[in-house]
Structures are given as C-alpha cells and as structure tokens.
C-alpha cells in the first residue's frame, strides 16, 4: 500500500535559520509528489508538484527537491510567517487520490 | 476565481443525527474530491468524482456516508446516524484537466459530534 512518512514531526527554528523537511514515500509508480502548507483551522494550500527524480521547484524561501525515494522541502532564511504545518502527498500512476503524510509542524521564532 | 467553497464551516450535531455538507468547486474544474482530517493527521481520501460520476471510493467510506455530485457541479457529502468518531474536518478539493492532479482545497467543514 502507498505510504508517505514525514520527519521531523515538529521543528522549531529561529528567524533566518535555514533547514529542511523530509518526506519519504513508497508508491507503486509515482505520478506526482505534492507539497502543501496548512495553517490552523484552514484547508491545505498548494505549493509544489514534482514529477520525476532530480526535479526542483522554488517559490520565495521554499525549494522542493525529489529523489526516487524522498522529497525535501528546503526553507532558506525563514520568517515567522512561514510557521505552519507542511504536508507532503503522493499520487500513484493510474489514480487521482492524494496519499498524505502526517505533516511537519514548523514554528519560526523572531 | 473564487476558490473552493464549503458550507457550513462548522457543524455541531448530536450523536445519531444526519448531517449534510456542501462543496462548490472552482468553476470549470471537472474533478472533485472529499477528504477527512483528524487532529494531528494528514487528510485521508474519501471519494473522487469526475464530472457527475463517482469513480473512486475509499474503504473508509462506510455505508453511513454518501456523496453526490448532480450535474457535475457542486457536491454534497451526507453522514447518516453520526457517531463521535465522525468528528473531524471534512475537506473538499477540485482540479481540472489543465491542473492535472494539482488539487486545490477549500477551507473545510469542522464537524463535532456530541
């Protein structure tokens, strides 16, 4: 069965302290790997889709990368407004549903 | 583009009552999804529609749950004889052929069963 595991569960950073979030996936044929941001009490907000190993995408302070087994979300010089839960999800070939990990709760202190 | 809209945002119901939630997808998005999220967990897939056809359904969707998407526009999710374990955030998402599997979520309906 397809599975997504995220680590760490929670991460506390000082403003400006760069770090990476990990997403390990097991899927029978990857159609896409997705990153979402979720603020408390709100729905997930789409960030990135990665389709093949070696692909990278960037948006402001965020950069997502993909290997055959893992994806990383790199956060460069984070700000307090980057505090949120970051969710990773996979979609298998031939399917439409997203399989989510449990997320990484990021807190950035000023 | 006003985004995915869900109604109500919050619902408190007594155990055993029926509840119905509504989702209005982004206009012209032909694919619509329902997910359920409990505290500290990622969203779990419930069901998927392409236009008005329900094409995929999770084992999580017991007989008490039913979803419809008449005319391929808005969708409803009904839960009959609610149980305390049904308390969760119910999320709706939509996508199109152009966006592919990139799904855009609504703000969710928070259900509390007392």
XYZ file of N, CA, C and O in Angstrom, chain A residues 1 31-32 34 36 38 41-46 48-49 51 57 87 91 94-103 105, chain B residues 9 31 33 35 37 40-45 48 50 56 59 89 91 95 99-108 110:
232
model
N 0.846 -1.198 0.000
C 0.000 0.000 0.000
C 0.884 1.251 0.000
O 1.923 1.284 0.637
N 3.113 9.157 -9.787
C 2.549 10.067 -10.779
C 2.928 11.501 -10.442
O 3.146 12.320 -11.320
N 2.997 11.796 -9.124
C 3.359 13.128 -8.691
C 3.583 13.160 -7.190
O 2.989 12.372 -6.450
N 3.556 15.963 -4.012
C 2.992 17.284 -3.772
C 3.390 17.800 -2.400
O 3.476 17.038 -1.436
N 2.076 20.786 0.356
C 1.049 21.742 0.735
C 1.445 22.398 2.056
O 2.119 21.803 2.880
N -0.411 24.139 5.454
C -1.711 24.234 6.119
C -1.590 25.064 7.387
O -0.796 24.746 8.276
N -6.804 25.406 11.344
C -8.213 25.634 11.059
C -8.535 25.902 9.605
O -9.679 26.223 9.274
N -7.546 25.768 8.723
C -7.765 26.059 7.308
C -7.441 24.846 6.443
O -6.813 23.897 6.898
N -7.866 24.900 5.195
C -7.553 23.832 4.268
C -6.127 23.942 3.755
O -5.508 25.001 3.826
N -5.569 22.845 3.255
C -4.207 22.882 2.709
C -4.109 23.819 1.506
O -5.009 23.872 0.670
N -2.971 24.512 1.437
C -2.698 25.438 0.339
C -1.613 24.827 -0.532
O -0.516 24.504 -0.051
N -1.884 24.685 -1.824
C -0.949 24.058 -2.746
C 0.345 24.862 -2.866
O 0.318 26.083 -3.001
N 3.763 22.983 -4.351
C 4.551 22.445 -5.458
C 4.052 21.073 -5.885
O 3.510 20.330 -5.074
N 4.321 20.744 -7.169
C 4.234 19.371 -7.658
C 5.569 19.019 -8.291
O 6.126 19.804 -9.057
N 7.452 15.735 -10.426
C 7.034 14.562 -11.188
C 8.122 13.513 -11.366
O 7.816 12.327 -11.536
N 11.814 22.684 -7.595
C 10.964 23.858 -7.808
C 11.162 24.812 -6.641
O 11.379 24.385 -5.511
N 2.615 19.683 4.568
C 2.149 18.344 4.239
C 2.744 17.895 2.911
O 2.824 18.673 1.951
N 0.759 10.786 -5.391
C -0.308 10.223 -6.222
C 0.321 9.137 -7.071
O 1.361 9.349 -7.705
N -2.183 6.043 -12.421
C -3.486 5.431 -12.618
C -4.529 5.828 -11.605
O -5.689 5.419 -11.699
N -4.132 6.625 -10.637
C -5.052 7.063 -9.592
C -5.126 8.583 -9.549
O -4.291 9.279 -10.111
N -6.121 9.079 -8.833
C -6.280 10.520 -8.660
C -6.088 10.944 -7.208
O -5.841 12.106 -6.930
N -6.210 10.010 -6.275
C -6.226 10.404 -4.870
C -4.832 10.727 -4.362
O -3.833 10.109 -4.738
N -4.772 11.718 -3.472
C -3.552 12.077 -2.766
C -3.433 11.215 -1.514
O -4.404 11.060 -0.780
N -2.234 10.667 -1.275
C -1.930 9.966 -0.029
C -0.992 10.868 0.761
O 0.135 11.119 0.331
N -1.485 11.365 1.891
C -0.750 12.352 2.675
C 0.071 11.718 3.784
O -0.291 10.673 4.342
N 1.168 12.412 4.137
C 1.867 12.137 5.384
C 1.173 12.881 6.509
O 0.168 13.589 6.295
N 1.713 12.755 7.707
C 1.102 13.397 8.876
C 1.560 14.836 9.053
O 1.042 15.544 9.916
N 2.532 15.273 8.244
C 2.934 16.670 8.270
C 4.077 16.976 9.216
O 4.388 16.206 10.136
N 5.118 20.184 11.659
C 4.692 21.473 12.231
C 5.915 22.346 12.396
O 6.819 22.015 13.165
N -19.070 26.061 7.655
C -17.685 25.990 8.116
C -17.585 25.164 9.395
O -16.576 24.500 9.633
N -13.082 17.772 -11.707
C -12.738 16.740 -10.746
C -12.930 17.271 -9.336
O -12.512 18.386 -9.029
N -12.971 16.112 -5.049
C -12.511 15.130 -4.075
C -13.049 15.499 -2.695
O -13.160 16.685 -2.362
N -12.030 14.666 1.382
C -11.048 14.125 2.310
C -11.536 14.371 3.733
O -12.324 15.276 3.983
N -9.934 14.884 7.756
C -8.705 15.117 8.515
C -9.013 15.206 9.992
O -9.850 16.006 10.411
N -3.876 16.350 14.098
C -2.526 15.804 14.085
C -2.254 14.825 12.949
O -1.159 14.253 12.891
N -3.248 14.628 12.079
C -3.084 13.706 10.963
C -3.173 14.446 9.634
O -3.696 15.565 9.570
N -2.658 13.810 8.584
C -2.865 14.362 7.260
C -4.248 14.009 6.751
O -4.904 13.104 7.279
N -4.733 14.713 5.734
C -6.045 14.377 5.159
C -6.056 12.950 4.623
O -5.063 12.475 4.070
N -7.227 12.276 4.798
C -7.421 10.927 4.266
C -8.472 10.975 3.173
O -9.553 11.549 3.362
N -8.185 10.339 2.077
C -9.082 10.333 0.921
C -10.379 9.599 1.237
O -10.378 8.527 1.854
N -13.897 10.420 -4.931
C -13.490 11.249 -6.063
C -14.557 11.194 -7.147
O -15.070 10.116 -7.473
N -15.415 12.536 -11.186
C -15.077 13.215 -12.420
C -16.404 13.555 -13.083
O -17.172 12.657 -13.429
N -14.012 6.776 -7.634
C -13.156 6.143 -6.648
C -13.734 6.403 -5.269
O -14.241 7.480 -4.987
N -12.204 2.696 1.329
C -12.809 1.754 2.283
C -13.262 2.486 3.550
O -14.092 1.973 4.300
N -12.395 17.276 10.435
C -12.515 18.325 9.407
C -12.757 17.610 8.082
O -11.990 16.707 7.713
N -12.779 18.009 4.182
C -12.183 18.887 3.185
C -12.634 18.495 1.791
O -12.699 17.315 1.461
N -9.933 19.878 -9.087
C -8.872 20.033 -10.066
C -9.482 19.924 -11.455
O -10.662 19.565 -11.610
N -5.036 21.450 -14.658
C -4.211 21.396 -13.448
C -3.763 19.970 -13.144
O -2.916 19.768 -12.271
N -4.337 19.005 -13.837
C -3.963 17.618 -13.625
C -4.287 17.170 -12.217
O -5.387 17.374 -11.730
N -3.317 16.589 -11.539
C -3.548 16.094 -10.186
C -3.308 17.177 -9.143
O -3.385 16.914 -7.954
N -3.011 18.400 -9.542
C -2.846 19.503 -8.596
C -4.225 19.925 -8.113
O -4.982 20.560 -8.841
N -4.535 19.525 -6.885
C -5.854 19.784 -6.327
C -5.808 20.989 -5.406
O -4.856 21.172 -4.655
N -6.876 21.787 -5.453
C -6.983 22.995 -4.644
C -8.099 22.785 -3.630
O -9.211 22.411 -3.998
N -7.764 23.023 -2.373
C -8.663 22.705 -1.278
C -9.504 23.896 -0.831
O -9.056 25.051 -0.920
N -10.680 23.575 -0.303
C -11.492 24.552 0.397
C -11.045 24.675 1.841
O -10.079 24.041 2.266
N -11.770 25.504 2.603
C -11.411 25.759 3.997
C -11.920 24.674 4.933
O -11.544 24.647 6.101
N -12.737 23.793 4.430
C -13.182 22.669 5.240
C -14.434 22.930 6.052
O -14.812 24.080 6.295
N -15.773 21.819 9.782
C -15.398 21.168 11.039
C -16.648 20.571 11.667
O -17.565 21.295 12.041
